[in-house]
Coordinates of C-alpha atoms in Angstrom, one line a residue:
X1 CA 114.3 61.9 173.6
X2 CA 118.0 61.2 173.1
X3 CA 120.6 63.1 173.2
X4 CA 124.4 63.6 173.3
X5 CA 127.6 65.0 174.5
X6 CA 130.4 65.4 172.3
X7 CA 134.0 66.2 173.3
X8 CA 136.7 67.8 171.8
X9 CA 138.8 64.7 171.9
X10 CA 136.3 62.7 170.1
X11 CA 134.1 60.7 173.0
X12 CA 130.8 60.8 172.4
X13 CA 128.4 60.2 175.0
X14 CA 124.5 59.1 174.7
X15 CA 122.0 59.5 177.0
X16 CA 118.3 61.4 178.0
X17 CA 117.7 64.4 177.2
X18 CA 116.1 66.9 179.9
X19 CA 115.8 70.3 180.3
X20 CA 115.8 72.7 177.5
X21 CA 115.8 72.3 173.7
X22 CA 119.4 74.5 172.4
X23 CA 122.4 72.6 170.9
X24 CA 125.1 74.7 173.0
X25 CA 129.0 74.2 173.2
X26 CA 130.9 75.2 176.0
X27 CA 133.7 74.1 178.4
X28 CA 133.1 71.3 180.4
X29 CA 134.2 71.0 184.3
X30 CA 133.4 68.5 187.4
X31 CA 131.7 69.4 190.5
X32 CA 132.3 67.1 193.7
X33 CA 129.2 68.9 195.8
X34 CA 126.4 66.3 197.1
X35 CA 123.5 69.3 197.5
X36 CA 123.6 72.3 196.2
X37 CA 122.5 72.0 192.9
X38 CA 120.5 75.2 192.5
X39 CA 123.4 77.4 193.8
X40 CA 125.6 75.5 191.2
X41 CA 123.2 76.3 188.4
X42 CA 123.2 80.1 189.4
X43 CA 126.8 80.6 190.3
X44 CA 128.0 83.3 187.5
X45 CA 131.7 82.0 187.6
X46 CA 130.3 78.9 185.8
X47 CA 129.2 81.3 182.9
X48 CA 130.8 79.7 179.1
X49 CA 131.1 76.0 180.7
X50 CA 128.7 72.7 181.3
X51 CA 128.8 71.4 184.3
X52 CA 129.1 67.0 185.4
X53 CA 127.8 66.4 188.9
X54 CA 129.1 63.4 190.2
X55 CA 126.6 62.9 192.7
X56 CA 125.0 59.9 191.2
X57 CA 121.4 61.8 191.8
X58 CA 120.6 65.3 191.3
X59 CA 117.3 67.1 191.6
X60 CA 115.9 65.5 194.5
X61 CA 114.8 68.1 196.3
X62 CA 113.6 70.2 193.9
X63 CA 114.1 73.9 193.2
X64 CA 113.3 76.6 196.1
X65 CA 113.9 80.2 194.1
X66 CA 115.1 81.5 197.5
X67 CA 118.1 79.8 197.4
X68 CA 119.6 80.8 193.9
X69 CA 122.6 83.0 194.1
X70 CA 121.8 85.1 190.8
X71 CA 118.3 86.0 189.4
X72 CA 118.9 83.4 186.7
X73 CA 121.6 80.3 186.0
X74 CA 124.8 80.7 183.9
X75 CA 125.8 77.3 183.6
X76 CA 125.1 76.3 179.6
X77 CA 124.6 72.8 180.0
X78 CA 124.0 70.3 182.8
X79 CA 125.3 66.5 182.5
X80 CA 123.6 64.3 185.3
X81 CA 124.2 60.4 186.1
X82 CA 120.3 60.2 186.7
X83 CA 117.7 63.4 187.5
X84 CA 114.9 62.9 190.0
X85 CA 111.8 63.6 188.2
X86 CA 110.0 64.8 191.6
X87 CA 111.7 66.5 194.0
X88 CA 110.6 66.3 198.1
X89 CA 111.3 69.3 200.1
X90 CA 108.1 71.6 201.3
X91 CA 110.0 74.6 200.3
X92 CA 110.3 73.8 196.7
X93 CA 108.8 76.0 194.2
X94 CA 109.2 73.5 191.4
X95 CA 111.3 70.5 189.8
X96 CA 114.6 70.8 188.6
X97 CA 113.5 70.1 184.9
X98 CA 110.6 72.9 185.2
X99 CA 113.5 75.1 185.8
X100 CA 115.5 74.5 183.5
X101 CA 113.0 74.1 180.8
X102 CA 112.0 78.0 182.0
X103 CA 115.8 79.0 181.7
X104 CA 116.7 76.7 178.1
X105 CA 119.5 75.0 179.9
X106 CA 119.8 71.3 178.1
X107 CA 120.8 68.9 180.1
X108 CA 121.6 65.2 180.0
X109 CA 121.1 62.0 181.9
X110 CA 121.8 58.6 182.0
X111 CA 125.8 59.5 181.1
X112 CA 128.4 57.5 183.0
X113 CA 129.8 60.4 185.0
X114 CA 132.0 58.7 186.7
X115 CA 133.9 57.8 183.3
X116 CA 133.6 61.6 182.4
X117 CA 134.8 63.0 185.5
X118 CA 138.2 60.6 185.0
X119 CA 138.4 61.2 181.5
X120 CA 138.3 65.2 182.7
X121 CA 140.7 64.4 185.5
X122 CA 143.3 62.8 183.3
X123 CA 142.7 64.7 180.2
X124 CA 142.0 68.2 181.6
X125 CA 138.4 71.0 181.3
X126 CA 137.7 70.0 177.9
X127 CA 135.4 71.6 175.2
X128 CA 132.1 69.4 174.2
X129 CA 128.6 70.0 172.8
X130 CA 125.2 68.9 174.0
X131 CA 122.6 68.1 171.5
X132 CA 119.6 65.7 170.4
X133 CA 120.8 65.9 166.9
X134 CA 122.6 62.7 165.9
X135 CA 125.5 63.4 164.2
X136 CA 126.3 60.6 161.6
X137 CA 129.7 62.2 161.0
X138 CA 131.3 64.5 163.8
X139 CA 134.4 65.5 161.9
X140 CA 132.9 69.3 161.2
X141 CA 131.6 69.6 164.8
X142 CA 134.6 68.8 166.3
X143 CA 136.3 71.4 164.6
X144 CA 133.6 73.8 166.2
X145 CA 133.9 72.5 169.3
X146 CA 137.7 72.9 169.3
X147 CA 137.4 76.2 168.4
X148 CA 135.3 77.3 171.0
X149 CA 136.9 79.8 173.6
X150 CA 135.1 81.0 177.0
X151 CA 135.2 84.6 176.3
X152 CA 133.9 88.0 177.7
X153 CA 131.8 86.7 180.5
X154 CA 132.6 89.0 182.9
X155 CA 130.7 91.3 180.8
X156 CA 127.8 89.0 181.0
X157 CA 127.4 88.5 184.5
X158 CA 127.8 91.8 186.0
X159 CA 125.5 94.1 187.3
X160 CA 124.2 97.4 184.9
X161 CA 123.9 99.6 187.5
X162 CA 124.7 100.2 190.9
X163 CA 122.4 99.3 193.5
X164 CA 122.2 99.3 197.3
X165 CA 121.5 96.4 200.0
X166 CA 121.0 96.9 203.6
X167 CA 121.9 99.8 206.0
X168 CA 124.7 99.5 208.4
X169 CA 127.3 101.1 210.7
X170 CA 130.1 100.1 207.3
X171 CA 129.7 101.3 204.2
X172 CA 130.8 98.9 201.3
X173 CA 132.0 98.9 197.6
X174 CA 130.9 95.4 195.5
X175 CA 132.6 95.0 192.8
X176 CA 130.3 92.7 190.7
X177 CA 132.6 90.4 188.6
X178 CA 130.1 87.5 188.6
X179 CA 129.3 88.0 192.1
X180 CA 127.3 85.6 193.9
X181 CA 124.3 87.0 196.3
X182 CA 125.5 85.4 199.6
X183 CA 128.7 87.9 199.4
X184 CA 126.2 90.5 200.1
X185 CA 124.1 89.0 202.7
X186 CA 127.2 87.5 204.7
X187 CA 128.3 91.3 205.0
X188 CA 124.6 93.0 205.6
X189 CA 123.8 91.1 208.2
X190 CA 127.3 91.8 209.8
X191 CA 126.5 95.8 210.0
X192 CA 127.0 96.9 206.4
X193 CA 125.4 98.8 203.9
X194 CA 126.5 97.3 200.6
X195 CA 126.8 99.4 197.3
X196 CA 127.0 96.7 194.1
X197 CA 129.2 98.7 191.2
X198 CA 129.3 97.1 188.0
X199 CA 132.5 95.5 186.9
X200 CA 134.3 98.1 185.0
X201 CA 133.4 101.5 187.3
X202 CA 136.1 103.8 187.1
X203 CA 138.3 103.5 190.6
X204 CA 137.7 107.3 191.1
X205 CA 134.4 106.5 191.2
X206 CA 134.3 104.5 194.3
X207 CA 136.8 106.3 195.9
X208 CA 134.6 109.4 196.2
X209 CA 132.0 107.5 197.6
X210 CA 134.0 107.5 200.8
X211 CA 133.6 103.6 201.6
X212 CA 134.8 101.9 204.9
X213 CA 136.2 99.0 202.7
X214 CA 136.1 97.6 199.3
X215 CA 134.8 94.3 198.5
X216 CA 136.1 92.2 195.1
X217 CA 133.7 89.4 194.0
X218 CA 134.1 86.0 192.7
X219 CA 133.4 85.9 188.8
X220 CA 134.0 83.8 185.3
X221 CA 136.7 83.3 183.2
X222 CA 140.4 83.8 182.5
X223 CA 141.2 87.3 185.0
X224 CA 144.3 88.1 182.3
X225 CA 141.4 89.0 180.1
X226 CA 140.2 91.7 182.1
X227 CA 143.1 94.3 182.1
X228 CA 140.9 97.3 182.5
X229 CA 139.9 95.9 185.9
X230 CA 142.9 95.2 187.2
X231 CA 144.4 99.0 186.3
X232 CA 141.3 100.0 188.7
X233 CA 142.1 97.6 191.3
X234 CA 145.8 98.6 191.1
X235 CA 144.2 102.5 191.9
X236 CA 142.1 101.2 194.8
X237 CA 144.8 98.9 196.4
X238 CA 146.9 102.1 197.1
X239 CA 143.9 103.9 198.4
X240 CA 144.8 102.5 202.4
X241 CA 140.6 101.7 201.8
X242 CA 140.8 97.9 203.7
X243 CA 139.8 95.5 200.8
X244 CA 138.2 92.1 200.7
X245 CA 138.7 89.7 197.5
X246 CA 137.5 86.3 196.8
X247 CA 138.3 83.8 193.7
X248 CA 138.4 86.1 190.2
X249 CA 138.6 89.2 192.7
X250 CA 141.7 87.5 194.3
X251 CA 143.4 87.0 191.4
X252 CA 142.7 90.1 190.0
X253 CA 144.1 91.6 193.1
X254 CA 147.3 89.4 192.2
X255 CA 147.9 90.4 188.8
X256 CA 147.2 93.9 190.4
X257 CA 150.2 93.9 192.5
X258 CA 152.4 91.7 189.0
X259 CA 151.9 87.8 190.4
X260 CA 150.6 85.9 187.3
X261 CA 148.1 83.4 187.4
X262 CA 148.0 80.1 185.0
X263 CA 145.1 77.9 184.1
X264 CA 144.6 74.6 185.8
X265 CA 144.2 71.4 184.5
X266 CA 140.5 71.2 186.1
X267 CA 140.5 73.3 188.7
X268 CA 138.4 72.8 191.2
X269 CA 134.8 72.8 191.8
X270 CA 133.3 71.3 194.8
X271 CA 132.0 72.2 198.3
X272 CA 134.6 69.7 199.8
X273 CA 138.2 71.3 199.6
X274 CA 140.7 71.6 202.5
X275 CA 142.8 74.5 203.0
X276 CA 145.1 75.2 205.7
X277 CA 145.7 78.6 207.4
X278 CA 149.3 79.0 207.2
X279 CA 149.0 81.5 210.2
X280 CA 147.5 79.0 212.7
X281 CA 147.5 75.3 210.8
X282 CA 144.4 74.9 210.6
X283 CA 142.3 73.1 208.2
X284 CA 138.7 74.1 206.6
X285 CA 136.6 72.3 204.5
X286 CA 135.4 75.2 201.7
X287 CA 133.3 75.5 198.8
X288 CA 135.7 76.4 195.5
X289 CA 135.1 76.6 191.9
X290 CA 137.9 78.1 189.3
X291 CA 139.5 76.9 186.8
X292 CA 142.6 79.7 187.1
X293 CA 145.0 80.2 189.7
X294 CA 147.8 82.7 191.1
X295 CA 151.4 81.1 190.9
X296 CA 152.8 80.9 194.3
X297 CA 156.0 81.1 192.9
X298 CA 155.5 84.4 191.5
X299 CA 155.0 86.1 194.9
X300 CA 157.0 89.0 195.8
X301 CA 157.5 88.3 199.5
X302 CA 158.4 91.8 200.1
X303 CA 154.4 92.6 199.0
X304 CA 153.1 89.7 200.7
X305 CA 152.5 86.4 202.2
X306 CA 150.7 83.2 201.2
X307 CA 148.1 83.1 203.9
X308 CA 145.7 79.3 202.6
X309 CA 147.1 76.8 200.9
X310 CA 145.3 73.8 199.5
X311 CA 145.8 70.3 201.7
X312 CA 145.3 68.3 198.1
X313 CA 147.4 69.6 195.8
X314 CA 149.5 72.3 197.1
X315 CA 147.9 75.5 195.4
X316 CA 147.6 78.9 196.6
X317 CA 144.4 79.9 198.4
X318 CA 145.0 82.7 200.1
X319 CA 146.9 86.1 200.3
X320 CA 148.2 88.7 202.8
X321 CA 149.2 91.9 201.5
X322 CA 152.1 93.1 203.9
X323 CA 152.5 97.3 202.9
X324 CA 147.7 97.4 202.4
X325 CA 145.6 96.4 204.3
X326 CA 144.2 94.0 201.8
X327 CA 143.2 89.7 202.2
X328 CA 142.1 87.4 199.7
X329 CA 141.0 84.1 199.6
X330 CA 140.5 81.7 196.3
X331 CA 137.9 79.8 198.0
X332 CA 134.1 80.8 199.1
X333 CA 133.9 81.7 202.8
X334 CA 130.6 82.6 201.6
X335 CA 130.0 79.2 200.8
X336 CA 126.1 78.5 199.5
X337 CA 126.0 75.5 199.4
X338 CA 128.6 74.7 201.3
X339 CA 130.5 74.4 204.6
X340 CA 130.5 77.6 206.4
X341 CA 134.3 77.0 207.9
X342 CA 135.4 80.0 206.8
X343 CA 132.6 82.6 207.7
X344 CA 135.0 84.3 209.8
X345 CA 136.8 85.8 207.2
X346 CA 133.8 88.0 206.9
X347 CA 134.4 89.3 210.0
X348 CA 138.2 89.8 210.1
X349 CA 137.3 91.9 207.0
X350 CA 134.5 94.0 209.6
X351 CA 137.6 94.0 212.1
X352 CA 139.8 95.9 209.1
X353 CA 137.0 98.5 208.4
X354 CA 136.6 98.9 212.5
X355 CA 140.6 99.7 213.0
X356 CA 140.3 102.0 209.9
X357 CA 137.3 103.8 211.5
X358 CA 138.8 104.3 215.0
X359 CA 142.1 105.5 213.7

C-alpha cells in the first residue's frame, strides 16, 4: 500500500506504507542513532513528533520487549529509508512491523531520508502528516498541518501514581516528566531505592518523604509550558535535598532558578554527540534528543556555572549550581541505546547523597 508524508512547507513525499493504519500529524525531527530503534520508539520525550532515521536500514534486529524504555512507544509516526521485514537477533520477541501494527504507529518506507533530514537541517523540525490517503489537492491539509502544536505531553507521559523500584542504602525522589526506565535502573543498581512521583506532585509532598536526593527526568515538549512544575522545583531546589536533573528536568531546573530556554532549530537527536566537561576538557560521546535548550547567555554566574558544553555547535549541556547542591546535564548519561560515557554522573550524584548523609 502507498502512502505519504506531507510537510508543512508543501513537500510531499511517497513511499510504503508499514506499520499501523491512523492518518496522524505531528512534528517531525531527525535521529543520527545506528541501533537503537526500539529505545527510540519508546522514549516519552519523542511524545507529539514523527521521527526520520537516517540509518539507511532499520528493523533488523527485530524487537526484544526487554529493551523498551516505557511500557509502550510515544513516537506518532516513523519515516524509514527501507525496514527489514525479518529481523535476526535470538532475543527478539517479534518484527518491528508486528510491533508497531500492535501499537497503531504508521510508518513509512522507501522515502529518501537523506533529502528529508537536509531539508529538516536547513529548514528547521517541521510539521507533516502521514497517510495512505492520496490527496488530490493538499491546500486544506496544509492548513491543518500548520496549525498543529505539540501540546500537553507531559501530561501524557507521566506516571499516575507513585510506585517504588529496588531497595537500597539511598532513598530517591523520580520526578516522572517523560522519564525513561534506564534512569531508574542506572540508580537501583547503584544502592538506591527509587520512588517514581508523577509529574505534578506537590513539592511538600516529597519533602516529607525524607529523600537522600531528588531525581528530575527527561520528558517532551516545550518546559515554559509546565509552570506548575517549575514553582515545585523552585520549592525543592532550596530544600539543601542534593538533586539530579537530566534534559526537560534540566531545563526545568533552569527556568527554576530564571535562565530561559529557546527552541532549536532541530535540536538534537542522536546517540553520537560530543560534549566537553568544562571542569576537566574532556570529551564524551552521549545519547541526546530535545528540541529546547537553556540560553547560556542567560546564566547568572553568581548561581552557577556551565559545566558541558556541546563540541558541535556550542550549546549548553550541562549546569553547576554554586549556593545547592544541585547538577544537570541536557544529555542522557543514562544513555539506552547509546554510549555509556557519561555513566559516572550517576555516581557523582551517589557521592552528593553520601556527603549529605555523613554530615
Amino acid at each position: 500500500m502507498k502512502a505519504y508524508l506531507i510537510l508543512e512547507d508543501g513537500h510531499v513525499f511517497e513511499g510504503e506504507h508499514f506499520g499501523g493504519h491512523k492518518e496522524v500529524i505531528s512534528e517531525f525531527v531527525f535521529n543520527t542513532s545506528m541501533t537503537g530503534y526500539l529505545e527510540v520508539l519508546t522514549d516519552p520525550s519523542y511524545a507529539g513528533q514523527s521521527v526520520v532515521m537516517t540509518y539507511p536500514l532499520i528493523g533488523n534486529y527485530g524487537v526484544c520487549l526487554e529493551d523498551q524504555e516505557s511500557n509502550q512507544p510515544f513516537v506518532e509516526g516513523f519515516v524509514v529509508s527501507e525496514l527489514a521485514r525479518l529481523g535476526s537477533h535470538f532475543r527478539k520477541n517479534m518484527d518491528l512491523e508486528t510491533y508497531l501494527k500492535q501499537h497503531d504507529i504508521i510508518g513509512i518506507q522507501g522515502v529518501d531520508t537523506r533529502f528529508l533530514t537536509k531539508l529538516i537541517r536547513s529548514k528547521g523540525c517541521m510539521n507533516g502528516l502521514i497517510t495512505t490517503h492520496h490527496y488530490d489537492d493538499i491546500s486544506d491539509v496544509l492548513k491543518r498541518i500548520q496549525n498543529y502544536q505539540v501540546k500537553g505531553v507531559v501530561n501524557q507521559t507521566t506516571c499516575q501514581q507513585p510506585y517504588v523500584l529496588g531497595q537500597g542504602q539511598y532513598k530517591v525522589a523520580l520526578y516522572d516528566f517523560g522519564a525513561k526506565q534506564n534512569i531508574a535502573r542506572e540508580l537501583v543498581k547503584r544502592n538506591c531505592e527509587v520512588t517514581v512521583y508523577p509529574a505534578r506532585t506537590p513539592a511538600q509532598t516529597i519533602l516529607e518523604g525524607h529523600f537522600d536526593g531528588i531525581m528530575l527526568s527527561n520528558g517532551p515538549g516545550d518546559p515554559s509550558e509546565c509552570q506548575d512544575i517549575i514553582e515545585n522545583i523552585k520549592i525543592l531546589s532550596q530544600s539543601g535535598i542534593p538533586i539530579f536533573a537530566i534534559c526537560l528536568g534540566h531545563q526545568l531546573m533552569s527556568l527554576a532558578h530564571g535562565f530561559q530556554t529557546e527552541k532549536m532549530v532541530y535540536g538534537h537527536h542522536g546517540a553520537n554527540h560530543p560534549v566537553k566537561d568544562l571542569n576537566t576538557n574532556r570529551v564524551y560521546i552521549s545519547t541526546q534528543n530535545h528540541n529546547y535548550v537553556v540560553r547560556k547567555e542567560s546564566i547568572d554566574e553568581s548561581l552557577a556555572k556551565m559545566w558541558f558544553q556541546n563540541v558541535n555547535d556550542g550549546t549548553l549541556e550541562g549546569i553547576e549550581y554554586l549556593q545547592e547542591p544541585i547538577k544537570t546535564v541536557q544529555f542522557h548519561p543514562e544513555a539506552c541505546a547509546g554510549p555509556l560515557d557519561t555513566a559516572n554522573l550517576f555516581d557523582q550524584f551517589i557521592e552528593m547523597m553520601g556527603g549529605k548523609q555523613n554530615a
